Short mmCIF file of C-alpha atoms in Angstrom, two decimals:
data_model
loop_
_atom_site.label_atom_id
_atom_site.label_comp_id
_atom_site.label_asym_id
_atom_site.label_seq_id
_atom_site.Cartn_x
_atom_site.Cartn_y
_atom_site.Cartn_z
CA MET A 1 -47.44 -34.21 -56.17
CA ILE A 2 -43.77 -33.85 -57.07
CA ARG A 3 -41.50 -31.69 -54.94
CA PHE A 4 -37.77 -31.07 -55.42
CA ASP A 5 -35.95 -29.63 -52.40
CA ASP A 6 -32.50 -28.30 -53.14
CA VAL A 7 -31.65 -31.30 -55.32
CA SER A 8 -28.13 -31.74 -56.71
CA LYS A 9 -26.80 -34.53 -58.86
CA ARG A 10 -23.18 -35.11 -59.68
CA TYR A 11 -22.21 -37.99 -61.98
CA PRO A 12 -19.13 -40.06 -61.24
CA GLY A 13 -16.35 -38.16 -62.96
CA GLY A 14 -17.45 -34.85 -61.53
CA HIS A 15 -20.02 -33.59 -64.04
CA GLU A 16 -22.63 -31.67 -62.11
CA ALA A 17 -25.90 -32.38 -63.89
CA LEU A 18 -28.23 -30.62 -61.44
CA LYS A 19 -27.43 -27.86 -58.99
CA GLN A 20 -29.75 -27.10 -56.10
CA VAL A 21 -32.99 -27.48 -58.01
CA SER A 22 -36.21 -26.74 -56.13
CA PHE A 23 -39.77 -26.69 -57.46
CA GLU A 24 -43.15 -28.23 -56.83
CA LEU A 25 -45.78 -29.65 -59.17
CA GLU A 26 -49.35 -29.73 -57.92
CA LYS A 27 -51.76 -32.58 -58.43
CA GLY A 28 -53.10 -32.57 -61.97
CA GLU A 29 -50.65 -29.91 -63.07
CA MET A 30 -48.97 -29.99 -66.47
CA ALA A 31 -45.50 -28.56 -66.92
CA PHE A 32 -42.78 -28.46 -69.54
CA LEU A 33 -39.16 -28.89 -68.66
CA THR A 34 -36.96 -27.15 -71.15
CA GLY A 35 -33.37 -26.15 -71.78
CA ARG A 36 -30.57 -27.07 -74.14
CA SER A 37 -29.21 -30.56 -74.53
CA GLY A 38 -27.14 -31.37 -71.47
CA ALA A 39 -28.93 -28.83 -69.28
CA GLY A 40 -30.08 -31.64 -66.98
CA LYS A 41 -33.62 -32.39 -68.20
CA SER A 42 -33.12 -36.13 -68.57
CA THR A 43 -31.25 -36.33 -65.29
CA LEU A 44 -34.15 -34.63 -63.50
CA LEU A 45 -36.62 -37.18 -64.89
CA LYS A 46 -34.30 -40.07 -64.08
CA LEU A 47 -34.18 -38.89 -60.48
CA ILE A 48 -37.97 -39.06 -60.29
CA MET A 49 -37.96 -42.54 -61.86
CA LEU A 50 -35.26 -43.59 -59.43
CA THR A 51 -32.97 -44.78 -62.19
CA GLU A 52 -30.39 -42.34 -60.83
CA ASP A 53 -29.62 -41.40 -57.25
CA LEU A 54 -29.27 -37.80 -56.15
CA ASN A 55 -26.30 -36.54 -54.17
CA GLN A 56 -28.01 -33.82 -52.20
CA GLY A 57 -31.49 -32.64 -51.26
CA GLN A 58 -34.69 -34.65 -51.40
CA ILE A 59 -37.52 -35.48 -53.76
CA LEU A 60 -41.04 -35.96 -52.43
CA VAL A 61 -43.65 -37.73 -54.55
CA SER A 62 -47.18 -37.77 -53.10
CA GLY A 63 -45.62 -36.58 -49.85
CA ARG A 64 -43.13 -39.47 -49.63
CA ASN A 65 -39.39 -39.09 -49.72
CA ILE A 66 -38.59 -41.41 -52.61
CA ASN A 67 -34.87 -41.46 -51.83
CA ARG A 68 -35.58 -43.38 -48.66
CA LEU A 69 -37.65 -45.98 -50.46
CA PRO A 70 -36.34 -49.51 -49.81
CA ALA A 71 -35.06 -51.15 -53.00
CA ARG A 72 -37.80 -53.79 -53.02
CA GLN A 73 -40.49 -51.09 -53.09
CA VAL A 74 -39.00 -49.25 -56.05
CA PRO A 75 -40.86 -51.40 -58.66
CA PHE A 76 -44.19 -50.66 -56.98
CA TYR A 77 -43.38 -46.96 -56.89
CA ARG A 78 -42.51 -47.01 -60.60
CA ARG A 79 -45.90 -48.52 -61.46
CA ARG A 80 -47.55 -45.30 -60.33
CA ILE A 81 -45.49 -43.31 -62.83
CA GLY A 82 -45.99 -43.59 -66.55
CA VAL A 83 -42.94 -42.79 -68.65
CA VAL A 84 -42.74 -41.88 -72.33
CA PHE A 85 -39.26 -42.15 -73.79
CA GLN A 86 -37.80 -40.31 -76.76
CA ASP A 87 -36.87 -43.63 -78.36
CA HIS A 88 -40.18 -45.10 -77.10
CA GLN A 89 -38.44 -48.28 -75.82
CA LEU A 90 -40.91 -50.64 -77.47
CA LEU A 91 -40.18 -54.33 -77.75
CA PHE A 92 -40.06 -55.53 -81.34
CA ASP A 93 -40.42 -59.20 -80.47
CA ARG A 94 -44.15 -58.81 -79.80
CA SER A 95 -47.27 -57.09 -81.11
CA VAL A 96 -48.49 -53.58 -80.34
CA PHE A 97 -51.13 -55.12 -78.11
CA ASP A 98 -48.58 -57.11 -76.10
CA ASN A 99 -46.35 -54.07 -75.71
CA VAL A 100 -49.18 -52.07 -74.16
CA MET A 101 -50.16 -55.11 -72.09
CA LEU A 102 -46.76 -55.24 -70.40
CA PRO A 103 -47.45 -52.94 -67.40
CA LEU A 104 -50.69 -54.81 -66.65
CA GLN A 105 -48.96 -58.17 -66.92
CA ILE A 106 -46.44 -56.98 -64.41
CA GLU A 107 -49.20 -56.01 -62.02
CA GLY A 108 -50.87 -59.40 -62.43
CA TYR A 109 -54.12 -58.19 -63.95
CA ASP A 110 -56.84 -60.60 -64.96
CA LYS A 111 -56.50 -61.26 -68.70
CA HIS A 112 -59.90 -60.00 -69.76
CA GLU A 113 -59.71 -56.88 -67.65
CA ALA A 114 -56.20 -56.25 -68.98
CA ALA A 115 -57.31 -56.74 -72.59
CA ARG A 116 -60.16 -54.29 -72.05
CA ARG A 117 -57.77 -51.68 -70.69
CA VAL A 118 -55.21 -52.22 -73.43
CA ARG A 119 -57.89 -51.67 -76.07
CA ALA A 120 -59.13 -48.57 -74.28
CA ALA A 121 -55.59 -47.14 -74.19
CA LEU A 122 -54.95 -48.01 -77.84
CA ASP A 123 -58.29 -46.46 -78.78
CA LYS A 124 -57.31 -43.32 -76.93
CA VAL A 125 -54.13 -42.92 -78.99
CA GLY A 126 -55.98 -43.92 -82.19
CA LEU A 127 -54.18 -47.20 -82.83
CA LEU A 128 -56.84 -49.76 -82.02
CA ALA A 129 -56.78 -51.04 -85.60
CA ARG A 130 -53.05 -51.71 -85.36
CA GLU A 131 -53.04 -53.87 -82.22
CA LYS A 132 -51.93 -57.05 -83.98
CA LEU A 133 -49.02 -55.49 -85.84
CA ASN A 134 -45.42 -55.55 -84.78
CA PRO A 135 -44.42 -52.03 -83.73
CA VAL A 136 -41.43 -52.19 -86.08
CA THR A 137 -43.86 -51.84 -88.99
CA LEU A 138 -45.34 -48.59 -87.63
CA SER A 139 -44.24 -45.04 -88.38
CA GLY A 140 -42.25 -43.03 -85.83
CA GLY A 141 -45.33 -41.09 -84.72
CA GLU A 142 -47.36 -44.28 -84.32
CA GLN A 143 -44.57 -45.96 -82.37
CA GLN A 144 -44.48 -43.01 -80.02
CA ARG A 145 -48.25 -43.25 -79.54
CA VAL A 146 -47.89 -46.95 -78.66
CA GLY A 147 -45.31 -45.83 -76.09
CA ILE A 148 -47.84 -43.37 -74.70
CA ALA A 149 -50.57 -46.02 -74.56
CA ARG A 150 -48.20 -48.23 -72.59
CA ALA A 151 -47.38 -45.36 -70.22
CA VAL A 152 -51.03 -44.64 -69.43
CA VAL A 153 -52.57 -48.10 -69.59
CA ASN A 154 -52.38 -48.69 -65.84
CA ARG A 155 -53.68 -45.16 -65.18
CA PRO A 156 -50.70 -43.67 -63.40
CA GLN A 157 -51.06 -40.52 -61.31
CA ILE A 158 -47.93 -39.08 -62.85
CA LEU A 159 -46.77 -39.10 -66.45
CA LEU A 160 -43.20 -38.22 -67.35
CA ALA A 161 -42.04 -37.73 -70.92
CA ASP A 162 -38.46 -37.31 -72.07
CA GLU A 163 -38.35 -35.51 -75.45
CA PRO A 164 -41.45 -37.37 -76.62
CA THR A 165 -41.53 -35.42 -79.88
CA GLY A 166 -37.80 -35.35 -80.47
CA ASN A 167 -37.91 -37.63 -83.50
CA LEU A 168 -41.18 -36.39 -84.96
CA ASP A 169 -42.09 -33.74 -87.53
CA PRO A 170 -43.96 -30.66 -86.22
CA GLU A 171 -47.41 -31.88 -87.21
CA LEU A 172 -47.05 -35.24 -85.44
CA ALA A 173 -45.42 -33.52 -82.48
CA ALA A 174 -48.43 -31.25 -82.11
CA GLU A 175 -50.75 -34.29 -82.19
CA ILE A 176 -48.76 -35.91 -79.39
CA MET A 177 -49.04 -32.76 -77.31
CA VAL A 178 -52.81 -32.69 -77.81
CA LEU A 179 -52.89 -36.25 -76.47
CA PHE A 180 -50.90 -35.23 -73.42
CA GLU A 181 -53.28 -32.35 -72.75
CA GLN A 182 -56.19 -34.78 -72.88
CA PHE A 183 -54.58 -36.98 -70.27
CA ASN A 184 -53.89 -33.93 -68.15
CA GLN A 185 -57.54 -32.96 -68.38
CA VAL A 186 -58.55 -36.21 -66.68
CA GLY A 187 -56.25 -35.40 -63.79
CA VAL A 188 -52.83 -36.86 -64.60
CA CYS A 189 -49.90 -34.80 -63.35
CA MET A 190 -47.50 -34.30 -66.24
CA LEU A 191 -43.88 -33.29 -66.61
CA ILE A 192 -42.66 -33.17 -70.18
CA ALA A 193 -39.03 -32.52 -71.07
CA SER A 194 -38.67 -30.87 -74.45
CA HIS A 195 -36.33 -28.47 -76.15
CA ASP A 196 -38.88 -27.75 -78.87
CA LEU A 197 -39.61 -24.21 -77.72
CA SER A 198 -41.64 -23.23 -80.77
CA LEU A 199 -44.06 -26.05 -79.95
CA ILE A 200 -44.34 -25.79 -76.20
CA THR A 201 -44.61 -22.03 -76.00
CA ARG A 202 -47.78 -22.27 -78.09
CA LEU A 203 -49.32 -24.37 -75.34
CA LYS A 204 -50.27 -22.47 -72.23
CA HIS A 205 -48.60 -24.44 -69.50
CA ARG A 206 -46.05 -23.96 -66.81
CA MET A 207 -42.47 -23.98 -68.08
CA LEU A 208 -39.38 -24.87 -66.08
CA THR A 209 -36.12 -23.89 -67.74
CA LEU A 210 -32.81 -25.51 -66.88
CA GLU A 211 -29.42 -24.12 -67.79
CA GLN A 212 -26.25 -25.99 -66.91
CA GLY A 213 -28.06 -27.84 -64.14
CA ARG A 214 -29.68 -24.80 -62.58
CA LEU A 215 -33.36 -23.99 -62.67
CA ILE A 216 -33.18 -20.49 -64.09
CA LYS A 217 -36.83 -19.87 -64.96
CA ASP A 218 -40.15 -21.08 -63.64
CA GLU A 219 -42.94 -19.44 -65.63
CA HIS A 220 -46.44 -20.28 -64.51
CA GLN A 221 -48.18 -18.28 -67.23
CA PRO A 222 -45.94 -18.15 -70.23
CA SER A 223 -46.99 -15.84 -73.04
CA ARG A 224 -48.02 -17.35 -76.36
CA THR A 225 -45.28 -15.56 -78.26
CA GLY A 226 -41.97 -16.06 -76.52
CA THR A 227 -39.94 -17.19 -73.56
CA SER A 228 -38.41 -13.87 -72.51
CA PRO A 229 -39.97 -12.41 -69.39
CA MET B 1 -56.78 -36.39 -59.88
CA SER B 2 -59.06 -37.42 -57.06
CA ALA B 3 -61.43 -39.45 -59.19
CA LYS B 4 -58.82 -41.52 -60.97
CA PRO B 5 -56.92 -43.13 -58.16
CA LYS B 6 -60.17 -43.99 -56.44
CA THR B 7 -61.56 -45.97 -59.35
CA ARG B 8 -58.19 -47.60 -59.83
CA GLY B 9 -58.08 -48.59 -56.18
CA ASN B 10 -61.59 -49.98 -56.33
CA SER B 11 -61.02 -52.10 -59.37
CA LYS B 12 -57.88 -53.55 -57.79
CA THR B 13 -59.47 -54.50 -54.50
CA SER B 14 -62.55 -55.90 -56.21
CA LEU B 15 -60.40 -58.77 -57.46
CA SER B 16 -60.86 -61.61 -55.00
CA ALA B 17 -57.97 -63.56 -53.51
CA ARG B 18 -59.01 -66.53 -55.63
CA GLN B 19 -58.88 -64.47 -58.81
CA HIS B 20 -55.44 -63.24 -57.84
CA LEU B 21 -54.27 -66.78 -57.28
CA LEU B 22 -55.69 -67.89 -60.61
CA ALA B 23 -54.06 -64.97 -62.39
CA TRP B 24 -50.78 -65.81 -60.67
CA LEU B 25 -51.00 -69.46 -61.69
CA ALA B 26 -51.89 -68.51 -65.25
CA LEU B 27 -48.86 -66.23 -65.30
CA HIS B 28 -46.60 -69.08 -64.21
CA ARG B 29 -48.07 -71.43 -66.77
CA GLU B 30 -47.62 -68.88 -69.54
CA CYS B 31 -44.10 -68.22 -68.37
CA ALA B 32 -43.24 -71.93 -68.47
CA GLN B 33 -44.81 -72.33 -71.91
CA ASP B 34 -43.08 -69.25 -73.21
CA ALA B 35 -39.71 -70.48 -71.94
CA LEU B 36 -40.26 -73.82 -73.68
CA ARG B 37 -41.28 -72.05 -76.90
CA ARG B 38 -38.10 -69.98 -76.81
CA LEU B 39 -35.98 -73.14 -76.44
CA TRP B 40 -37.82 -74.59 -79.41
CA GLN B 41 -37.20 -71.46 -81.48
CA GLN B 42 -33.45 -71.92 -81.19
CA PRO B 43 -33.20 -75.66 -81.80
CA ALA B 44 -29.48 -75.80 -82.56
CA SER B 45 -28.18 -74.05 -79.46
CA SER B 46 -30.82 -75.64 -77.22
CA ALA B 47 -29.96 -79.10 -78.50
CA MET B 48 -26.26 -78.50 -77.87
CA THR B 49 -26.88 -77.38 -74.31
CA LEU B 50 -29.25 -80.28 -73.66
CA ALA B 51 -26.79 -82.79 -75.09
CA VAL B 52 -23.97 -81.52 -72.88
CA ILE B 53 -26.21 -81.61 -69.80
CA ALA B 54 -27.43 -85.11 -70.72
CA ILE B 55 -23.90 -86.46 -71.14
CA ALA B 56 -22.83 -84.92 -67.85
CA LEU B 57 -25.78 -86.65 -66.14
CA LEU B 58 -25.35 -89.90 -68.05
CA LEU B 59 -21.91 -90.62 -66.55
CA PRO B 60 -22.95 -90.88 -62.89
CA ALA B 61 -26.19 -92.64 -63.87
CA LEU B 62 -24.21 -95.23 -65.80
CA LEU B 63 -21.83 -95.81 -62.93
CA TYR B 64 -24.76 -96.09 -60.57
CA VAL B 65 -26.40 -98.74 -62.74
CA THR B 66 -23.10 -100.65 -62.96
CA GLY B 67 -22.81 -100.66 -59.19
CA LYS B 68 -26.42 -101.70 -58.84
CA ASN B 69 -25.93 -104.68 -61.14
CA LEU B 70 -22.73 -105.76 -59.40
CA SER B 71 -24.37 -105.59 -55.99
CA GLN B 72 -26.82 -108.26 -57.18
CA PHE B 73 -23.88 -110.66 -57.10
CA ASP B 74 -22.88 -109.32 -53.75
CA ASP B 75 -26.31 -110.04 -52.30
CA SER B 76 -26.71 -113.53 -53.69
CA LEU B 77 -23.14 -114.57 -52.96
CA ALA B 78 -23.51 -113.46 -49.39
CA GLN B 79 -26.23 -116.11 -49.18
CA ALA B 80 -24.12 -118.78 -50.81
CA ASN B 81 -21.33 -118.76 -48.19
CA LEU B 82 -19.33 -121.45 -49.80
CA VAL B 83 -15.78 -122.60 -49.13
CA THR B 84 -14.12 -124.73 -51.77
CA ALA B 85 -11.26 -127.05 -50.81
CA TYR B 86 -9.22 -128.33 -53.75
CA LEU B 87 -7.71 -131.72 -53.00
CA GLN B 88 -4.30 -133.17 -53.79
CA SER B 89 -4.39 -135.18 -56.98
CA ASP B 90 -3.43 -138.46 -55.27
CA THR B 91 -6.19 -138.34 -52.66
CA ASP B 92 -8.13 -141.59 -52.47
CA ASP B 93 -11.81 -142.09 -51.70
CA THR B 94 -11.32 -143.15 -48.09
CA THR B 95 -9.41 -139.97 -47.28
CA VAL B 96 -12.17 -137.95 -48.90
CA ALA B 97 -14.84 -139.79 -46.92
CA GLY B 98 -12.89 -139.24 -43.68
CA LEU B 99 -12.48 -135.58 -44.46
CA ARG B 100 -16.16 -135.16 -45.24
CA GLN B 101 -17.06 -136.88 -42.01
CA ARG B 102 -14.81 -134.63 -39.96
CA LEU B 103 -16.23 -131.57 -41.66
CA SER B 104 -19.84 -132.65 -41.23
CA ALA B 105 -19.19 -133.06 -37.53
CA HIS B 106 -18.29 -129.40 -37.33
CA GLU B 107 -21.23 -127.38 -36.08
CA GLN B 108 -20.64 -124.57 -38.52
CA VAL B 109 -20.73 -126.76 -41.61
CA SER B 110 -24.20 -127.46 -42.87
CA ASN B 111 -23.39 -129.49 -45.96
CA THR B 112 -20.51 -130.78 -48.08
CA ARG B 113 -20.45 -131.85 -51.70
CA PHE B 114 -17.70 -133.79 -53.45
CA ILE B 115 -16.76 -132.92 -57.02
CA SER B 116 -14.48 -135.49 -58.57
CA SER B 117 -11.78 -134.48 -61.00
CA ASP B 118 -13.77 -136.09 -63.88
CA GLN B 119 -16.89 -134.26 -62.85
CA ALA B 120 -14.93 -130.98 -62.72
CA ALA B 121 -13.62 -131.59 -66.24
CA ALA B 122 -17.13 -132.34 -67.52
CA ASP B 123 -18.50 -129.19 -65.80
CA PHE B 124 -15.73 -127.09 -67.25
CA ALA B 125 -16.30 -128.47 -70.73
CA GLU B 126 -19.98 -127.63 -70.56
CA TRP B 127 -19.42 -124.29 -68.90
CA SER B 128 -16.77 -122.95 -71.20
CA GLY B 129 -17.66 -124.75 -74.40
CA LEU B 130 -14.05 -125.83 -74.59
CA GLY B 131 -14.88 -129.58 -74.49
CA ASP B 132 -12.56 -130.34 -77.40
CA VAL B 133 -9.62 -128.76 -75.62
CA VAL B 134 -10.28 -130.80 -72.51
CA ASP B 135 -10.56 -133.98 -74.58
CA ALA B 136 -7.32 -133.22 -76.33
CA LEU B 137 -5.40 -133.09 -73.06
CA ALA B 138 -3.64 -136.31 -72.23
CA GLU B 139 -4.36 -135.94 -68.57
CA ASN B 140 -7.17 -134.19 -66.70
CA PRO B 141 -5.54 -131.15 -65.08
CA LEU B 142 -8.50 -130.34 -62.86
CA PRO B 143 -8.34 -131.38 -59.21
CA ALA B 144 -11.15 -132.92 -57.24
CA SER B 145 -12.74 -130.59 -54.72
CA LEU B 146 -15.05 -130.37 -51.73
CA VAL B 147 -17.64 -127.62 -51.72
CA ILE B 148 -18.49 -126.80 -48.14
CA GLN B 149 -21.65 -124.89 -47.33
CA LEU B 150 -21.33 -122.93 -44.12
CA ALA B 151 -24.01 -122.54 -41.48
CA ASP B 152 -23.79 -118.76 -41.49
CA THR B 153 -22.39 -115.97 -43.59
CA ARG B 154 -19.96 -114.52 -41.08
CA TYR B 155 -16.41 -113.96 -42.20
CA GLU B 156 -15.01 -115.47 -38.95
CA THR B 157 -16.81 -118.75 -39.60
CA ALA B 158 -15.21 -118.99 -42.99
CA ARG B 159 -11.84 -118.23 -41.41
CA GLN B 160 -12.31 -121.05 -38.84
CA ILE B 161 -13.12 -123.57 -41.51
CA GLU B 162 -10.18 -122.37 -43.57
CA ALA B 163 -7.86 -122.95 -40.56
CA LEU B 164 -9.31 -126.41 -40.08
CA LEU B 165 -8.82 -127.30 -43.74
CA SER B 166 -5.27 -126.00 -43.96
CA ASP B 167 -4.25 -128.61 -41.35
CA GLU B 168 -5.55 -131.41 -43.57
CA PRO B 169 -2.75 -132.95 -45.68
CA ALA B 170 -5.20 -133.91 -48.43
CA VAL B 171 -6.23 -130.29 -49.05
CA ALA B 172 -4.06 -128.50 -51.58
CA PHE B 173 -5.76 -125.14 -51.69
CA VAL B 174 -8.71 -123.39 -50.06
CA GLN B 175 -10.79 -120.84 -51.89
CA MET B 176 -13.22 -118.77 -49.93
CA ASP B 177 -16.05 -116.89 -51.60
CA GLN B 178 -15.91 -114.61 -48.60
CA LEU B 179 -12.54 -113.26 -49.62
CA TRP B 180 -13.78 -112.63 -53.09
CA LEU B 181 -16.89 -111.13 -51.58
CA GLN B 182 -14.83 -108.80 -49.48
CA ARG B 183 -13.07 -107.58 -52.57
CA LEU B 184 -16.36 -107.12 -54.36
CA ASP B 185 -17.66 -105.31 -51.33
CA SER B 186 -14.80 -102.87 -51.25
CA PHE B 187 -15.05 -102.45 -54.99
CA LEU B 188 -18.73 -101.64 -54.63
CA SER B 189 -18.18 -99.13 -51.89
CA LEU B 190 -15.51 -97.59 -54.11
CA THR B 191 -18.08 -97.37 -56.92
CA ARG B 192 -20.57 -95.74 -54.58
CA ARG B 193 -17.94 -93.18 -53.60
CA ALA B 194 -17.10 -92.63 -57.22
CA VAL B 195 -20.80 -92.13 -58.03
CA LEU B 196 -21.08 -89.53 -55.29
CA ALA B 197 -17.91 -87.75 -56.39
CA LEU B 198 -19.04 -87.81 -60.01
CA ILE B 199 -22.47 -86.51 -59.04
CA ALA B 200 -20.85 -83.63 -57.17
CA VAL B 201 -18.44 -82.70 -59.97
CA LEU B 202 -20.91 -83.14 -62.81
CA SER B 203 -23.66 -81.30 -60.91
CA LEU B 204 -21.30 -78.34 -60.90
CA ALA B 205 -20.84 -78.86 -64.62
CA VAL B 206 -24.62 -78.84 -65.18
CA LEU B 207 -24.85 -75.71 -63.04
CA PHE B 208 -22.23 -73.95 -65.16
CA ILE B 209 -23.70 -75.11 -68.46
CA THR B 210 -27.19 -73.83 -67.62
CA GLY B 211 -25.75 -70.71 -66.04
CA ASN B 212 -23.86 -69.93 -69.20
CA SER B 213 -26.83 -70.58 -71.47
CA ILE B 214 -28.99 -68.33 -69.30
CA ARG B 215 -26.29 -65.64 -69.45
CA THR B 216 -26.56 -65.63 -73.26
CA SER B 217 -30.33 -65.51 -73.15
CA ILE B 218 -30.19 -62.61 -70.65
CA ALA B 219 -27.84 -60.78 -73.01
CA SER B 220 -30.18 -61.37 -75.95
CA ARG B 221 -33.16 -60.03 -74.02
CA GLU B 222 -31.45 -57.00 -72.55
CA ALA B 223 -33.87 -54.51 -74.10
CA GLU B 224 -36.83 -56.33 -72.62
CA ILE B 225 -35.26 -56.51 -69.19
CA ARG B 226 -34.44 -52.79 -69.29
CA VAL B 227 -38.02 -51.84 -70.26
CA MET B 228 -39.55 -54.16 -67.66
CA ASN B 229 -37.34 -52.64 -65.03
CA LEU B 230 -38.37 -49.11 -66.04
CA ILE B 231 -42.07 -49.79 -65.93
CA GLY B 232 -42.01 -51.33 -62.48
CA ALA B 233 -41.48 -55.06 -62.84
CA THR B 234 -40.05 -56.69 -59.75
CA ARG B 235 -36.82 -58.62 -60.05
CA ALA B 236 -38.71 -61.83 -59.39
CA PHE B 237 -41.02 -61.10 -62.32
CA ILE B 238 -38.14 -60.33 -64.67
CA ALA B 239 -36.18 -63.36 -63.50
CA ARG B 240 -39.07 -65.81 -63.79
CA PRO B 241 -38.79 -66.63 -67.52
CA PHE B 242 -35.08 -67.29 -67.11
CA LEU B 243 -35.64 -69.54 -64.12
CA TYR B 244 -38.19 -71.52 -66.14
CA THR B 245 -35.70 -71.74 -69.00
CA GLY B 246 -33.15 -73.18 -66.57
CA LEU B 247 -35.74 -75.58 -65.21
CA TRP B 248 -36.51 -76.82 -68.73
CA TYR B 249 -32.84 -77.20 -69.57
CA GLY B 250 -32.37 -79.33 -66.45
CA LEU B 251 -35.53 -81.38 -66.87
CA LEU B 252 -35.10 -82.02 -70.60
CA GLY B 253 -31.38 -82.70 -70.14
CA GLY B 254 -32.25 -85.21 -67.42
CA ALA B 255 -34.89 -86.83 -69.63
CA LEU B 256 -32.39 -87.07 -72.47
CA ALA B 257 -29.83 -88.69 -70.13
CA TRP B 258 -32.50 -91.15 -69.02
CA LEU B 259 -33.29 -91.95 -72.64
CA MET B 260 -29.62 -92.40 -73.55
CA LEU B 261 -29.19 -94.75 -70.61
CA ALA B 262 -32.27 -96.74 -71.64
CA VAL B 263 -30.93 -97.10 -75.18
CA LEU B 264 -27.54 -98.15 -73.83
CA MET B 265 -29.15 -100.76 -71.58
CA LEU B 266 -31.14 -102.06 -74.53
CA MET B 267 -27.95 -102.42 -76.55
CA LEU B 268 -26.24 -104.24 -73.67
CA SER B 269 -29.17 -106.44 -72.73
CA GLY B 270 -28.50 -109.12 -75.40
CA PRO B 271 -24.86 -109.90 -74.55
CA ALA B 272 -25.44 -109.26 -70.85
CA GLU B 273 -28.26 -111.77 -70.65
CA ALA B 274 -26.15 -114.37 -72.43
CA LEU B 275 -23.43 -113.77 -69.86
CA LEU B 276 -25.81 -113.85 -66.92
CA ALA B 277 -27.34 -117.11 -68.15
CA TYR B 278 -24.14 -118.85 -67.03
CA TYR B 279 -24.91 -117.84 -63.50
CA GLY B 280 -28.34 -119.35 -63.63
CA ASN B 281 -31.47 -117.29 -63.93
CA GLN B 282 -31.16 -115.59 -60.57
CA TYR B 283 -29.55 -112.49 -62.12
CA GLN B 284 -31.06 -109.93 -64.43
CA LEU B 285 -29.69 -106.85 -66.06
CA GLN B 286 -31.18 -104.00 -64.01
CA GLY B 287 -31.97 -100.51 -65.23
CA LEU B 288 -32.12 -97.26 -63.29
CA GLY B 289 -35.40 -98.09 -61.55
CA ALA B 290 -38.29 -95.77 -60.69
CA ALA B 291 -36.83 -94.11 -57.60
CA ALA B 292 -33.47 -93.32 -59.18
CA SER B 293 -35.24 -92.06 -62.32
CA VAL B 294 -37.25 -89.62 -60.22
CA VAL B 295 -34.05 -88.53 -58.48
CA LEU B 296 -32.34 -88.06 -61.85
CA LEU B 297 -35.16 -85.96 -63.33
CA GLY B 298 -35.91 -84.01 -60.16
CA GLY B 299 -32.25 -83.41 -59.44
CA SER B 300 -31.47 -82.26 -62.94
CA ALA B 301 -34.49 -79.92 -62.99
CA ALA B 302 -33.38 -78.46 -59.65
CA LEU B 303 -29.83 -78.03 -60.94
CA GLY B 304 -31.06 -76.24 -64.05
CA TRP B 305 -33.18 -73.90 -61.97
CA LEU B 306 -30.31 -73.22 -59.59
CA GLY B 307 -27.91 -72.56 -62.46
CA ALA B 308 -30.39 -70.04 -63.87
CA ARG B 309 -30.78 -68.42 -60.46
CA LEU B 310 -27.04 -67.99 -60.04
CA SER B 311 -26.76 -66.54 -63.52
CA VAL B 312 -29.67 -64.15 -62.91
CA SER B 313 -28.28 -62.87 -59.63
CA ARG B 314 -24.90 -62.36 -61.29
CA HIS B 315 -26.05 -60.64 -64.48
CA PHE B 316 -29.08 -58.65 -63.34
CA THR B 317 -26.91 -56.19 -61.43
CA ARG B 318 -26.45 -54.24 -64.68
CA PHE B 319 -30.09 -53.24 -64.82
#
């Protein structure tokens, strides 16, 4: 589903964010991307979302080299990828419902069909009762769940999350992870960047570890107790 | 993974072309309404922008209307084709009769009319309302004259008659409407040029005004644009609300200019009609007219849209 071949990214100014990273995520696979701040987690996700360009190597998504995608096709490519941001990136000038509606509006969905899907997504994250509220009135955990509903509402094949639990207390963070596992169970390929080792090591999923831009560990069956091999 | 994309694909293709078109139209309508609502939500800044656009459009419209009203005179005077010969004060009736006979014999003169010096004084008194002044004068200063109607409206004809008249000892001075007409003509073509130049310059102004307003509204909606971009909105989709905003600015600014012009015409109509009454009832104060109104509104809407487009293509590069 997602394949990195020898990918390097150097920012203008010389900082090397990623150095020769190679890995492959299968269809329906769920993986955590971990490492300290500045290890290159966000950069790796940005490369998949095509908000940054790589300097070397190639990235294949569903067998297509996304770095050769013409600029006008980039929006259509992005629609197939749901993204959950640490700061959720919700719009506070509209209701929860309208925030989740956004991806469907962009795709030109029929209003009734869109409304049905928005409610289904909000129901899934347990916020159906809050659809009319402005997201600014919600708690941090609820805001993040609205962000997740928006990321999954058009049923993407891939879901990326950049520190989705970064601003949440452990209990809420665990709830979010349970949600992600549920989406994974219906076949969505997931890549979740998180430095919250205590949380993600409890979940039995593949773990990719970055250190100073290099992929230093790729554990397919991490133990429940620790990260050391 | 296999089940999901299939159902997604099916539900997408099951939408008919007609449904897609309807959804697309609904989207445009919503976009236009939303853009209007946003203008309404910031009444102060919207009103300022609209007022500036309206004033910029009002200037060429006003000049156009002025030219249009003046060309009424041009048209009707072209039909009049009169030459007036003012006679020496000591000219007697026999000389006048001889002169009229000679003129009538000319094939390019269709008619002559004699206005005696007394008649001229009476006309002037009635015309100007200065009867008392005329009465107070010891001697009538107005000369007698011959008004000669020409057979055609050509300038050469008028010139021929002028040459003929200047040889007559009884004729003191020849006044040709044609000369005056020529001046009016060149003045009118100057006005037309000025209208075009003003339209060009002030169109640029409208373009910059809308462009600048759209730039501020892009800046205020940066978060939204960034999110839209991240979740796969095309540039056209993101730009659409701003283009509609520009369109509204142009259209409403044009409508406001039209309204201002109408009010101005209403204010002028009283004195103007009193003035025009002196020229008989053949003249009327003319407004913009239907065609020019459509051009004004359509043109201003197009300018607003274009200004927004330029602004969008300049400021979207950041996202």
